[in-house]
Coordinates of N, CA, C and O and ligand atoms in Angstrom, one line a residue:
M270 N 14.9 -5.7 -12.7 CA 14.2 -5.0 -11.7 C 13.1 -5.8 -10.9 O 12.4 -6.6 -11.5
K271 N 13.1 -5.7 -9.6 CA 12.2 -6.5 -8.8 C 11.0 -5.6 -8.5 O 11.1 -4.4 -8.2
Y272 N 9.8 -6.2 -8.4 CA 8.6 -5.5 -8.0 C 7.9 -6.3 -6.9 O 7.4 -7.4 -7.2
Y273 N 7.9 -5.7 -5.7 CA 7.2 -6.3 -4.6 C 6.0 -5.5 -4.2 O 6.1 -4.2 -4.2
I274 N 5.0 -6.1 -3.7 CA 3.8 -5.4 -3.2 C 3.7 -5.8 -1.7 O 3.7 -6.9 -1.3
L275 N 3.6 -4.7 -0.9 CA 3.3 -4.9 0.5 C 1.8 -4.7 0.7 O 1.3 -3.6 0.4
F276 N 1.1 -5.7 1.1 CA -0.4 -5.7 1.0 C -1.0 -5.8 2.4 O -0.4 -6.4 3.3
G277 N -2.1 -5.2 2.7 CA -2.8 -5.4 3.9 C -3.7 -4.2 4.2 O -3.7 -3.2 3.6
P278 N -4.6 -4.4 5.2 CA -5.6 -3.4 5.5 C -4.9 -2.1 6.1 O -3.7 -2.2 6.5
P279 N -5.6 -1.0 6.2 CA -5.0 0.2 6.9 C -4.6 -0.2 8.3 O -5.3 -1.0 8.9
G280 N -3.5 0.3 8.8 CA -3.0 0.0 10.1 C -2.3 -1.3 10.3 O -1.9 -1.7 11.4
A281 N -2.1 -2.1 9.2 CA -1.5 -3.4 9.3 C 0.0 -3.3 9.6 O 0.7 -4.3 10.0
G282 N 0.6 -2.1 9.4 CA 2.0 -1.9 9.6 C 2.8 -1.9 8.3 O 4.0 -2.1 8.4
K283 N 2.2 -1.6 7.2 CA 2.8 -1.6 5.9 C 3.9 -0.5 5.9 O 5.0 -0.8 5.5
G284 N 3.6 0.7 6.4 CA 4.6 1.8 6.3 C 5.8 1.5 7.1 O 6.9 1.7 6.7
T285 N 5.6 1.0 8.3 CA 6.8 0.6 9.2 C 7.6 -0.4 8.6 O 8.9 -0.3 8.5
Q286 N 7.0 -1.5 8.1 CA 7.8 -2.6 7.5 C 8.4 -2.1 6.2 O 9.6 -2.5 5.9
A287 N 7.7 -1.3 5.4 CA 8.2 -0.9 4.1 C 9.6 -0.2 4.3 O 10.5 -0.4 3.5
K288 N 9.7 0.6 5.3 CA 10.9 1.4 5.5 C 12.1 0.4 5.8 O 13.2 0.6 5.3
L289 N 11.8 -0.6 6.6 CA 12.9 -1.6 7.0 C 13.2 -2.4 5.7 O 14.4 -2.6 5.5
I290 N 12.2 -2.8 5.0 CA 12.5 -3.7 3.8 C 13.3 -2.9 2.8 O 14.3 -3.3 2.2
A291 N 12.9 -1.6 2.5 CA 13.5 -0.8 1.5 C 15.0 -0.6 1.8 O 15.9 -0.8 0.9
E292 N 15.3 -0.3 3.1 CA 16.7 -0.2 3.5 C 17.6 -1.4 3.3 O 18.7 -1.4 2.8
N293 N 17.0 -2.5 3.7 CA 17.7 -3.8 3.7 C 17.9 -4.4 2.4 O 18.8 -5.2 2.2
F294 N 17.0 -4.1 1.4 CA 17.0 -4.8 0.2 C 17.2 -3.9 -1.0 O 17.0 -4.2 -2.2
N295 N 17.7 -2.7 -0.7 CA 17.9 -1.6 -1.7 C 16.8 -1.5 -2.7 O 16.9 -1.5 -3.9
L296 N 15.6 -1.3 -2.1 CA 14.4 -1.1 -3.0 C 13.9 0.4 -2.8 O 14.1 1.0 -1.7
M297 N 13.2 0.9 -3.8 CA 12.6 2.2 -3.6 C 11.2 2.0 -3.1 O 10.4 1.2 -3.7
H298 N 10.9 2.6 -1.9 CA 9.6 2.5 -1.3 C 8.7 3.5 -1.9 O 8.9 4.7 -1.9
I299 N 7.6 3.0 -2.5 CA 6.6 3.9 -3.0 C 5.3 3.7 -2.2 O 4.6 2.7 -2.2
S300 N 4.9 4.8 -1.4 CA 3.7 4.7 -0.6 C 2.7 5.7 -1.3 O 3.0 6.9 -1.3
T301 N 1.6 5.2 -1.9 CA 0.7 6.1 -2.6 C 0.0 7.1 -1.5 O -0.2 8.2 -1.8
G302 N -0.2 6.6 -0.3 CA -0.7 7.4 0.8 C 0.2 8.6 1.0 O -0.2 9.8 1.1
E303 N 1.5 8.3 1.1 CA 2.5 9.4 1.4 C 2.5 10.4 0.2 O 2.6 11.6 0.4
L304 N 2.5 9.8 -1.0 CA 2.6 10.7 -2.2 C 1.3 11.6 -2.2 O 1.5 12.8 -2.6
L305 N 0.2 11.0 -1.9 CA -1.0 11.8 -1.9 C -1.0 12.9 -0.8 O -1.4 14.1 -1.1
R306 N -0.5 12.6 0.4 CA -0.4 13.6 1.4 C 0.6 14.7 1.1 O 0.4 15.8 1.4
K307 N 1.6 14.4 0.3 CA 2.5 15.4 -0.2 C 1.8 16.3 -1.2 O 2.0 17.5 -1.1
E308 N 1.0 15.7 -2.1 CA 0.3 16.6 -3.0 C -0.7 17.5 -2.3 O -0.8 18.7 -2.6
I309 N -1.3 17.0 -1.2 CA -2.2 17.8 -0.4 C -1.4 19.0 0.3 O -1.8 20.1 0.2
A310 N -0.3 18.6 0.9 CA 0.5 19.6 1.6 C 1.0 20.7 0.6 O 1.0 21.9 1.0
E311 N 1.3 20.3 -0.6 CA 1.7 21.3 -1.6 C 0.6 22.1 -2.3 O 0.8 23.0 -3.0
G312 N -0.6 21.6 -2.0 CA -1.8 22.3 -2.5 C -2.0 22.2 -4.0 O -2.5 23.1 -4.7
T313 N -1.5 21.1 -4.6 CA -1.6 20.9 -6.1 C -3.1 20.6 -6.4 O -3.9 20.3 -5.5
E314 N -3.4 20.6 -7.7 CA -4.7 20.4 -8.2 C -5.2 19.0 -7.7 O -6.3 18.8 -7.2
L315 N -4.2 18.0 -8.0 CA -4.5 16.6 -7.6 C -4.7 16.5 -6.1 O -5.7 15.9 -5.6
G316 N -3.9 17.2 -5.3 CA -4.0 17.2 -3.9 C -5.4 17.7 -3.4 O -6.0 17.2 -2.5
M317 N -5.9 18.8 -4.1 CA -7.2 19.3 -3.7 C -8.3 18.3 -3.9 O -9.3 18.3 -3.1
V318 N -8.2 17.6 -5.0 CA -9.3 16.6 -5.3 C -9.2 15.4 -4.2 O -10.1 15.0 -3.7
A319 N -7.9 15.0 -4.0 CA -7.7 13.9 -3.1 C -8.1 14.2 -1.7 O -8.6 13.3 -0.9
K320 N -7.8 15.4 -1.2 CA -8.0 15.8 0.2 C -9.4 15.4 0.8 O -9.5 14.7 1.8
H321 N -10.5 15.8 0.1 CA -11.8 15.5 0.6 C -12.1 14.0 0.6 O -12.7 13.5 1.6
L322 N -11.7 13.3 -0.4 CA -11.9 11.9 -0.5 C -11.2 11.2 0.7 O -11.7 10.3 1.4
I323 N -9.9 11.5 0.8 CA -9.1 10.8 1.9 C -9.6 11.2 3.3 O -9.8 10.3 4.1
E324 N -10.0 12.4 3.5 CA -10.5 12.8 4.8 C -11.9 12.2 5.1 O -12.3 12.2 6.3
D325 N -12.6 11.7 4.1 CA -13.8 11.0 4.4 C -13.6 9.5 4.5 O -14.6 8.8 4.7
G326 N -12.4 9.1 4.2 CA -12.1 7.6 4.3 C -12.4 6.9 3.0 O -12.6 5.6 3.0
H327 N -12.5 7.6 1.9 CA -12.8 6.9 0.6 C -11.5 6.8 -0.2 O -10.5 7.5 0.1
L328 N -11.5 5.9 -1.2 CA -10.3 5.8 -2.1 C -10.3 7.0 -3.1 O -11.4 7.5 -3.4
V329 N -9.2 7.3 -3.6 CA -9.1 8.3 -4.6 C -9.3 7.6 -6.0 O -9.1 6.4 -6.0
P330 N -9.6 8.3 -7.1 CA -9.8 7.6 -8.4 C -8.5 6.8 -8.8 O -7.4 7.3 -8.6
D331 N -8.8 5.7 -9.5 CA -7.7 4.8 -9.9 C -6.7 5.6 -10.8 O -5.5 5.4 -10.6
E332 N -7.2 6.4 -11.7 CA -6.2 7.0 -12.7 C -5.2 7.9 -11.9 O -4.1 8.1 -12.4
M333 N -5.7 8.5 -10.8 CA -4.8 9.4 -10.1 C -3.6 8.7 -9.5 O -2.5 9.1 -9.7
V334 N -3.9 7.5 -8.8 CA -2.7 6.8 -8.2 C -1.9 6.1 -9.3 O -0.7 6.0 -9.2
I335 N -2.6 5.6 -10.4 CA -1.8 5.0 -11.5 C -0.8 6.0 -12.1 O 0.3 5.6 -12.3
G336 N -1.3 7.2 -12.3 CA -0.4 8.2 -12.8 C 0.8 8.5 -11.9 O 1.9 8.6 -12.4
M337 N 0.6 8.5 -10.6 CA 1.7 8.8 -9.7 C 2.7 7.6 -9.7 O 3.9 7.8 -9.6
I338 N 2.2 6.4 -9.8 CA 3.0 5.2 -9.8 C 3.9 5.2 -11.1 O 5.1 5.0 -11.1
Q339 N 3.2 5.5 -12.2 CA 3.9 5.5 -13.5 C 5.1 6.5 -13.5 O 6.2 6.2 -13.9
H340 N 4.8 7.7 -13.0 CA 5.7 8.8 -12.9 C 6.9 8.4 -12.0 O 8.1 8.6 -12.4
T341 N 6.7 7.7 -10.9 CA 7.7 7.3 -10.0 C 8.6 6.2 -10.6 O 9.8 6.3 -10.5
F342 N 8.0 5.3 -11.3 CA 8.8 4.2 -12.0 C 9.8 4.9 -13.0 O 10.9 4.5 -13.1
E343 N 9.3 5.9 -13.7 CA 10.1 6.5 -14.8 C 11.2 7.3 -14.2 O 12.3 7.4 -14.8
Q344 N 11.0 7.9 -13.0 CA 12.0 8.7 -12.4 C 13.2 8.0 -11.7 O 14.2 8.6 -11.5
H345 N 12.9 6.7 -11.4 CA 13.9 6.0 -10.6 C 14.4 4.7 -11.3 O 13.8 3.7 -11.1
K346 N 15.4 4.9 -12.1 CA 15.9 3.7 -12.8 C 17.2 3.1 -12.1 O 17.7 2.1 -12.5
E347 N 17.6 3.8 -11.0 CA 18.9 3.4 -10.4 C 18.7 2.3 -9.3 O 19.7 1.7 -8.9
V348 N 17.5 2.0 -8.9 CA 17.3 1.1 -7.8 C 17.3 -0.4 -8.3 O 17.1 -0.7 -9.5
D349 N 17.4 -1.3 -7.3 CA 17.2 -2.8 -7.6 C 15.8 -3.2 -7.9 O 15.5 -4.2 -8.4
G350 N 14.9 -2.3 -7.4 CA 13.5 -2.7 -7.5 C 12.6 -1.7 -6.7 O 13.1 -0.8 -6.1
F351 N 11.3 -2.0 -6.7 CA 10.4 -1.1 -6.1 C 9.5 -2.0 -5.1 O 9.2 -3.1 -5.3
L352 N 9.2 -1.3 -4.0 CA 8.3 -1.9 -3.0 C 7.1 -1.0 -2.9 O 7.1 0.2 -2.5
L353 N 6.0 -1.6 -3.4 CA 4.7 -0.8 -3.4 C 3.9 -1.0 -2.1 O 3.7 -2.1 -1.7
D354 N 3.6 0.1 -1.5 CA 2.9 0.2 -0.3 C 1.6 1.0 -0.4 O 1.6 2.2 -0.7
G355 N 0.5 0.3 -0.4 CA -0.8 1.0 -0.6 C -1.3 1.0 -2.0 O -2.2 1.7 -2.4
F356 N -0.6 0.3 -2.9 CA -0.9 0.2 -4.3 C -0.5 -1.2 -4.7 O 0.6 -1.6 -4.4
P357 N -1.4 -1.9 -5.5 CA -2.7 -1.6 -5.9 C -3.7 -1.8 -4.8 O -3.5 -2.6 -3.9
R358 N -4.8 -1.0 -4.9 CA -5.9 -1.1 -3.9 C -7.2 -1.5 -4.5 O -8.2 -1.7 -3.8
T359 N -7.2 -1.7 -5.8 CA -8.5 -2.1 -6.5 C -8.0 -3.1 -7.6 O -6.8 -3.1 -8.0
I360 N -8.9 -3.9 -8.1 CA -8.6 -4.8 -9.2 C -8.2 -4.0 -10.4 O -7.2 -4.4 -11.1
A361 N -8.8 -2.9 -10.7 CA -8.5 -2.1 -11.9 C -7.0 -1.6 -11.8 O -6.3 -1.6 -12.7
Q362 N -6.6 -1.2 -10.5 CA -5.2 -0.8 -10.4 C -4.2 -2.0 -10.6 O -3.2 -1.8 -11.2
A363 N -4.6 -3.1 -10.1 CA -3.8 -4.3 -10.2 C -3.6 -4.7 -11.7 O -2.5 -5.0 -12.2
E364 N -4.7 -4.6 -12.5 CA -4.7 -4.9 -13.9 C -3.8 -4.0 -14.6 O -3.0 -4.3 -15.5
K365 N -3.9 -2.7 -14.3 CA -3.1 -1.6 -14.9 C -1.6 -1.8 -14.6 O -0.7 -1.6 -15.5
L366 N -1.3 -2.2 -13.4 CA 0.0 -2.4 -13.0 C 0.6 -3.6 -13.8 O 1.7 -3.5 -14.3
D367 N -0.1 -4.7 -13.9 CA 0.4 -5.8 -14.7 C 0.7 -5.4 -16.1 O 1.7 -5.8 -16.7
E368 N -0.2 -4.5 -16.7 CA -0.1 -4.1 -18.0 C 1.2 -3.2 -18.2 O 2.0 -3.4 -19.1
M369 N 1.4 -2.3 -17.2 CA 2.6 -1.5 -17.2 C 3.9 -2.3 -17.1 O 4.8 -2.0 -17.8
L370 N 3.9 -3.3 -16.3 CA 5.1 -4.1 -16.1 C 5.3 -5.0 -17.3 O 6.4 -5.2 -17.7
M371 N 4.2 -5.5 -17.9 CA 4.3 -6.4 -19.0 C 5.0 -5.7 -20.2 O 5.9 -6.2 -20.9
Q372 N 4.7 -4.4 -20.3 CA 5.3 -3.6 -21.4 C 6.8 -3.5 -21.2 O 7.5 -3.2 -22.2
K373 N 7.3 -3.6 -20.0 CA 8.7 -3.5 -19.7 C 9.3 -4.9 -19.7 O 10.5 -5.1 -19.4
G374 N 8.5 -6.0 -19.9 CA 9.0 -7.3 -19.8 C 9.2 -7.7 -18.3 O 10.0 -8.6 -18.0
E375 N 8.5 -7.1 -17.4 CA 8.6 -7.3 -16.0 C 7.3 -7.9 -15.5 O 6.3 -7.9 -16.2
Q376 N 7.3 -8.2 -14.2 CA 6.1 -8.7 -13.5 C 6.2 -8.5 -12.0 O 7.3 -8.2 -11.5
V377 N 5.1 -8.6 -11.3 CA 5.1 -8.5 -9.8 C 5.8 -9.8 -9.3 O 5.4 -10.9 -9.7
N378 N 6.9 -9.6 -8.6 CA 7.6 -10.8 -8.1 C 6.9 -11.5 -6.9 O 6.8 -12.7 -6.9
K379 N 6.6 -10.7 -5.9 CA 5.9 -11.3 -4.8 C 4.9 -10.3 -4.2 O 5.2 -9.1 -4.2
V380 N 3.8 -10.8 -3.6 CA 2.9 -10.0 -2.8 C 3.0 -10.5 -1.4 O 2.8 -11.7 -1.1
L381 N 3.4 -9.6 -0.5 CA 3.6 -9.9 0.9 C 2.4 -9.3 1.7 O 2.2 -8.1 1.7
S382 N 1.6 -10.2 2.2 CA 0.3 -9.7 2.8 C 0.3 -9.8 4.3 O 0.5 -10.8 4.9
L383 N 0.1 -8.6 5.0 CA 0.1 -8.6 6.4 C -1.4 -8.8 6.9 O -2.3 -8.1 6.5
I384 N -1.5 -9.8 7.7 CA -2.9 -10.2 8.2 C -3.1 -9.6 9.6 O -2.4 -10.0 10.5
I385 N -4.2 -8.8 9.7 CA -4.6 -8.4 11.1 C -6.1 -8.3 11.2 O -6.8 -8.2 10.1
K386 N -6.7 -8.5 12.4 CA -8.1 -8.4 12.6 C -8.7 -7.0 12.5 O -7.9 -6.1 12.8
D387 N -10.0 -6.9 12.1 CA -10.6 -5.5 12.1 C -10.4 -4.8 13.4 O -10.2 -3.6 13.4
S388 N -10.6 -5.5 14.5 CA -10.5 -4.8 15.8 C -9.1 -4.3 16.1 O -8.9 -3.2 16.6
T389 N -8.1 -5.0 15.5 CA -6.7 -4.5 15.7 C -6.5 -3.2 14.8 O -5.8 -2.3 15.1
I390 N -7.1 -3.3 13.6 CA -7.0 -2.1 12.7 C -7.5 -0.9 13.4 O -6.9 0.1 13.5
F391 N -8.7 -1.1 14.0 CA -9.3 0.0 14.7 C -8.4 0.6 15.9 O -8.2 1.8 16.0
E392 N -7.9 -0.3 16.7 CA -7.1 0.1 17.8 C -5.8 0.8 17.3 O -5.4 1.9 17.8
R393 N -5.1 0.2 16.3 CA -3.9 0.8 15.9 C -4.1 2.2 15.2 O -3.3 3.1 15.4
I394 N -5.2 2.3 14.4 CA -5.4 3.6 13.8 C -5.7 4.7 14.8 O -5.3 5.8 14.8
S395 N -6.5 4.3 15.8 CA -6.9 5.3 16.9 C -5.7 5.7 17.6 O -5.5 6.9 18.0
L396 N -4.8 4.8 17.8 CA -3.5 5.1 18.5 C -2.6 6.0 17.7 O -2.1 7.0 18.2
R397 N -2.6 5.7 16.4 CA -1.7 6.5 15.5 C -2.2 7.9 15.4 O -1.5 8.9 15.2
A398 N -3.6 8.1 15.5 CA -4.2 9.5 15.4 C -3.5 10.4 16.4 O -3.4 11.6 16.2
K399 N -3.1 9.8 17.6 CA -2.5 10.6 18.6 C -1.0 11.0 18.3 O -0.5 11.9 18.8
L400 N -0.4 10.1 17.5 CA 1.0 10.3 17.2 C 1.3 11.1 15.9 O 2.2 11.9 15.9
E401 N 0.5 10.8 14.9 CA 0.6 11.5 13.6 C -0.7 12.4 13.5 O -1.7 11.9 13.8
D402 N -0.5 13.5 12.9 CA -1.7 14.4 12.7 C -2.4 14.1 11.4 O -2.3 14.9 10.5
R403 N -3.1 12.9 11.4 CA -3.8 12.6 10.1 C -5.3 12.7 10.4 O -5.8 11.9 11.2
K404 N -6.0 13.5 9.6 CA -7.4 13.7 9.8 C -8.2 12.4 9.6 O -9.2 12.2 10.2
D405 N -7.7 11.6 8.7 CA -8.4 10.3 8.4 C -8.2 9.3 9.5 O -8.9 8.2 9.4
D406 N -7.4 9.5 10.5 CA -7.2 8.6 11.6 C -8.0 9.1 12.8 O -8.2 8.3 13.8
A407 N -8.6 10.3 12.8 CA -9.0 10.9 14.0 C -10.5 10.6 14.4 O -10.9 11.0 15.4
N408 N -11.2 10.0 13.5 CA -12.7 9.9 13.7 C -13.1 8.4 13.4 O -12.7 7.9 12.3
S409 N -14.0 7.9 14.3 CA -14.3 6.5 14.1 C -15.1 6.2 12.8 O -15.0 5.1 12.2
T410 N -16.0 7.1 12.4 CA -16.8 6.9 11.2 C -15.8 6.8 10.0 O -16.0 6.0 9.1
I411 N -14.8 7.7 10.0 CA -13.8 7.6 8.9 C -13.0 6.3 8.9 O -12.8 5.7 7.8
I412 N -12.7 5.9 10.1 CA -11.9 4.6 10.1 C -12.8 3.5 9.6 O -12.3 2.7 8.8
L413 N -14.1 3.5 10.0 CA -15.0 2.4 9.5 C -15.1 2.5 8.0 O -15.2 1.5 7.3
N414 N -15.2 3.7 7.4 CA -15.3 3.8 6.0 C -14.0 3.2 5.3 O -14.1 2.5 4.3
R415 N -12.9 3.4 5.9 CA -11.7 2.8 5.4 C -11.6 1.3 5.4 O -11.2 0.6 4.5
I416 N -12.1 0.8 6.6 CA -12.2 -0.6 6.7 C -13.2 -1.2 5.7 O -12.9 -2.2 5.1
E417 N -14.3 -0.5 5.5 CA -15.3 -1.0 4.5 C -14.7 -1.0 3.1 O -14.8 -1.9 2.3
A418 N -14.0 0.1 2.8 CA -13.3 0.2 1.4 C -12.3 -0.9 1.3 O -12.2 -1.5 0.2
Y419 N -11.6 -1.2 2.3 CA -10.7 -2.3 2.3 C -11.4 -3.6 1.9 O -11.0 -4.3 1.0
H420 N -12.4 -4.0 2.7 CA -13.1 -5.2 2.5 C -13.7 -5.3 1.1 O -13.7 -6.3 0.4
K421 N -14.4 -4.2 0.6 CA -15.1 -4.2 -0.6 C -14.2 -4.2 -1.8 O -14.4 -4.9 -2.8
K422 N -13.2 -3.3 -1.8 CA -12.5 -3.0 -3.0 C -11.1 -3.6 -3.0 O -10.5 -3.9 -4.1
T423 N -10.4 -3.7 -1.9 CA -9.0 -4.1 -1.8 C -8.9 -5.6 -1.6 O -8.1 -6.3 -2.2
E424 N -9.7 -6.2 -0.7 CA -9.6 -7.6 -0.3 C -9.7 -8.5 -1.5 O -9.0 -9.6 -1.6
P425 N -10.5 -8.2 -2.5 CA -10.6 -9.1 -3.7 C -9.3 -9.3 -4.4 O -9.1 -10.3 -5.1
L426 N -8.3 -8.5 -4.1 CA -7.0 -8.6 -4.7 C -6.3 -9.9 -4.2 O -5.4 -10.4 -4.8
I427 N -6.7 -10.4 -3.0 CA -6.1 -11.6 -2.5 C -6.2 -12.7 -3.4 O -5.3 -13.4 -3.8
D428 N -7.5 -12.9 -3.9 CA -7.7 -14.0 -4.9 C -7.0 -13.7 -6.2 O -6.5 -14.7 -6.8
Y429 N -7.0 -12.5 -6.6 CA -6.3 -12.1 -7.8 C -4.8 -12.6 -7.8 O -4.4 -13.2 -8.8
Y430 N -4.1 -12.3 -6.7 CA -2.7 -12.6 -6.7 C -2.5 -14.1 -6.3 O -1.6 -14.7 -6.7
R431 N -3.4 -14.6 -5.5 CA -3.4 -16.1 -5.2 C -3.4 -16.9 -6.4 O -2.6 -17.8 -6.6
N432 N -4.3 -16.5 -7.3 CA -4.4 -17.2 -8.6 C -3.1 -17.1 -9.4 O -2.9 -18.0 -10.3
K433 N -2.4 -16.1 -9.2 CA -1.1 -16.0 -10.0 C 0.0 -16.7 -9.3 O 1.1 -16.8 -9.8
G434 N -0.2 -17.2 -8.1 CA 0.8 -18.0 -7.3 C 1.9 -17.2 -6.7 O 3.0 -17.7 -6.4
N435 N 1.8 -15.8 -6.6 CA 2.9 -15.1 -6.0 C 2.4 -14.4 -4.7 O 3.0 -13.3 -4.3
Y436 N 1.4 -14.9 -4.0 CA 0.8 -14.3 -2.8 C 1.3 -15.0 -1.5 O 1.2 -16.3 -1.4
F437 N 1.9 -14.3 -0.6 CA 2.4 -14.9 0.7 C 1.8 -14.1 1.9 O 1.9 -12.9 1.9
E438 N 1.3 -14.9 2.8 CA 0.7 -14.2 4.0 C 1.7 -14.2 5.2 O 2.4 -15.2 5.4
I439 N 1.6 -13.1 5.9 CA 2.4 -12.9 7.1 C 1.6 -12.5 8.3 O 0.7 -11.5 8.1
Q440 N 1.7 -13.1 9.4 CA 0.9 -12.8 10.6 C 1.3 -11.4 11.0 O 2.5 -11.2 11.4
G441 N 0.4 -10.4 10.9 CA 0.8 -9.0 11.2 C 0.7 -8.6 12.7 O 1.1 -7.5 13.1
E442 N 0.1 -9.6 13.5 CA -0.1 -9.2 14.9 C 1.1 -9.8 15.8 O 0.8 -10.4 16.8
Q443 N 2.3 -9.6 15.3 CA 3.5 -9.9 16.1 C 4.3 -8.6 16.3 O 3.9 -7.6 15.7
S444 N 5.4 -8.7 17.0 CA 6.2 -7.5 17.1 C 6.7 -7.0 15.8 O 6.8 -7.8 14.8
I445 N 7.2 -5.8 15.7 CA 7.7 -5.2 14.4 C 8.9 -6.1 14.0 O 9.0 -6.5 12.8
E446 N 9.7 -6.5 14.9 CA 10.9 -7.3 14.6 C 10.5 -8.7 14.1 O 11.1 -9.2 13.1
E447 N 9.5 -9.3 14.7 CA 9.0 -10.6 14.3 C 8.4 -10.6 12.9 O 8.7 -11.5 12.1
V448 N 7.6 -9.6 12.6 CA 7.0 -9.4 11.3 C 8.1 -9.3 10.3 O 8.1 -9.9 9.2
F449 N 9.1 -8.4 10.6 CA 10.2 -8.2 9.6 C 11.0 -9.4 9.4 O 11.3 -9.7 8.2
A450 N 11.2 -10.2 10.4 CA 11.9 -11.5 10.2 C 11.2 -12.4 9.3 O 11.8 -13.1 8.4
C451 N 9.9 -12.5 9.4 CA 9.1 -13.3 8.5 C 9.2 -12.8 7.0 O 9.3 -13.6 6.1
I452 N 9.1 -11.5 6.9 CA 9.2 -10.9 5.6 C 10.6 -11.2 4.9 O 10.7 -11.6 3.8
C453 N 11.7 -11.1 5.7 CA 13.0 -11.4 5.2 C 13.1 -12.8 4.7 O 13.7 -13.0 3.7
K454 N 12.5 -13.7 5.4 CA 12.5 -15.1 5.0 C 11.9 -15.3 3.6 O 12.4 -16.0 2.7
E455 N 10.8 -14.5 3.3 CA 10.2 -14.6 2.0 C 11.0 -13.9 0.9 O 11.0 -14.3 -0.3
L456 N 11.8 -12.9 1.3 CA 12.5 -12.1 0.3 C 13.9 -12.7 0.0 O 14.5 -12.4 -1.0
E457 N 14.5 -13.4 1.0 CA 15.9 -13.9 0.8 C 16.0 -15.0 -0.2 O 15.1 -15.8 -0.4
Ligands
ADP632 P1 -3.6 3.4 5.3 O1 -2.8 2.2 4.9 O2 -3.5 3.6 6.8 O3 -5.0 3.4 4.8 P2 -2.3 5.2 3.4 O4 -1.4 6.2 3.8 O5 -1.8 4.0 2.6 O6 -2.9 4.7 4.8 O7 -3.6 5.8 2.6 C1 -4.3 6.9 3.0 C2 -5.5 7.2 2.1 O8 -4.9 7.5 0.8 C3 -6.4 6.0 1.8 O9 -7.4 5.9 2.8 C4 -7.0 6.4 0.4 O10 -8.0 7.4 0.6 C5 -5.8 7.1 -0.3 N1 -5.1 6.1 -1.1 C6 -3.8 5.6 -0.9 N2 -3.5 4.7 -1.8 C7 -4.5 4.6 -2.7 C8 -4.8 3.8 -3.8 N3 -3.9 3.0 -4.3 N4 -6.0 4.0 -4.4 C9 -6.9 4.8 -4.0 N5 -6.7 5.6 -2.9 C10 -5.6 5.5 -2.2

């Protein structure tokens, strides 16, 4: 089983690329953001806790997303591997992921990191707010909270994976096709 992480700030294009990668490499795409939005739409207990945090631009508790990931791994044994999008987002999540994979005799194969500037994050998310009806995209204070959460809690993961030697950067400010071509080179 292969385990890939698609890493980057909000608005970097992870969701768009993840769909292309999953189709071309027979991977199961797991987006914690999408899983959380599904829980919210279904009005589950987890969804109700997540809703306020997400709509304020904060991260949800680590245990919540770890549980969702664990559950998805167990449900899908038929795929060649998994492509994680939006997870891990904190050091605690990354450590827990390593522990889960180690128990199976597996490991994170590669981390593909999409690099974009904060100003591009802002532009892309504001644009997306008009296309998708996401409350967390619609207000600049919330977008700034998300950018701050990224720099404080998620960015330290770059050194975490760099130290493991499986971290690869991809310039995210190119066309969708160009970014995908760079990703393919890393995965082939
Ligand atoms: P984006 O990449 O644009 O931030 P996502 O769909 O990946 O969008 O995530 C939306 C929101 O869901 C995040 O802002 C956060 O509140 C929550 N979320 C998603 N994944 C995680 C995670 N791994 N840990 C904590 N919160 C998460």
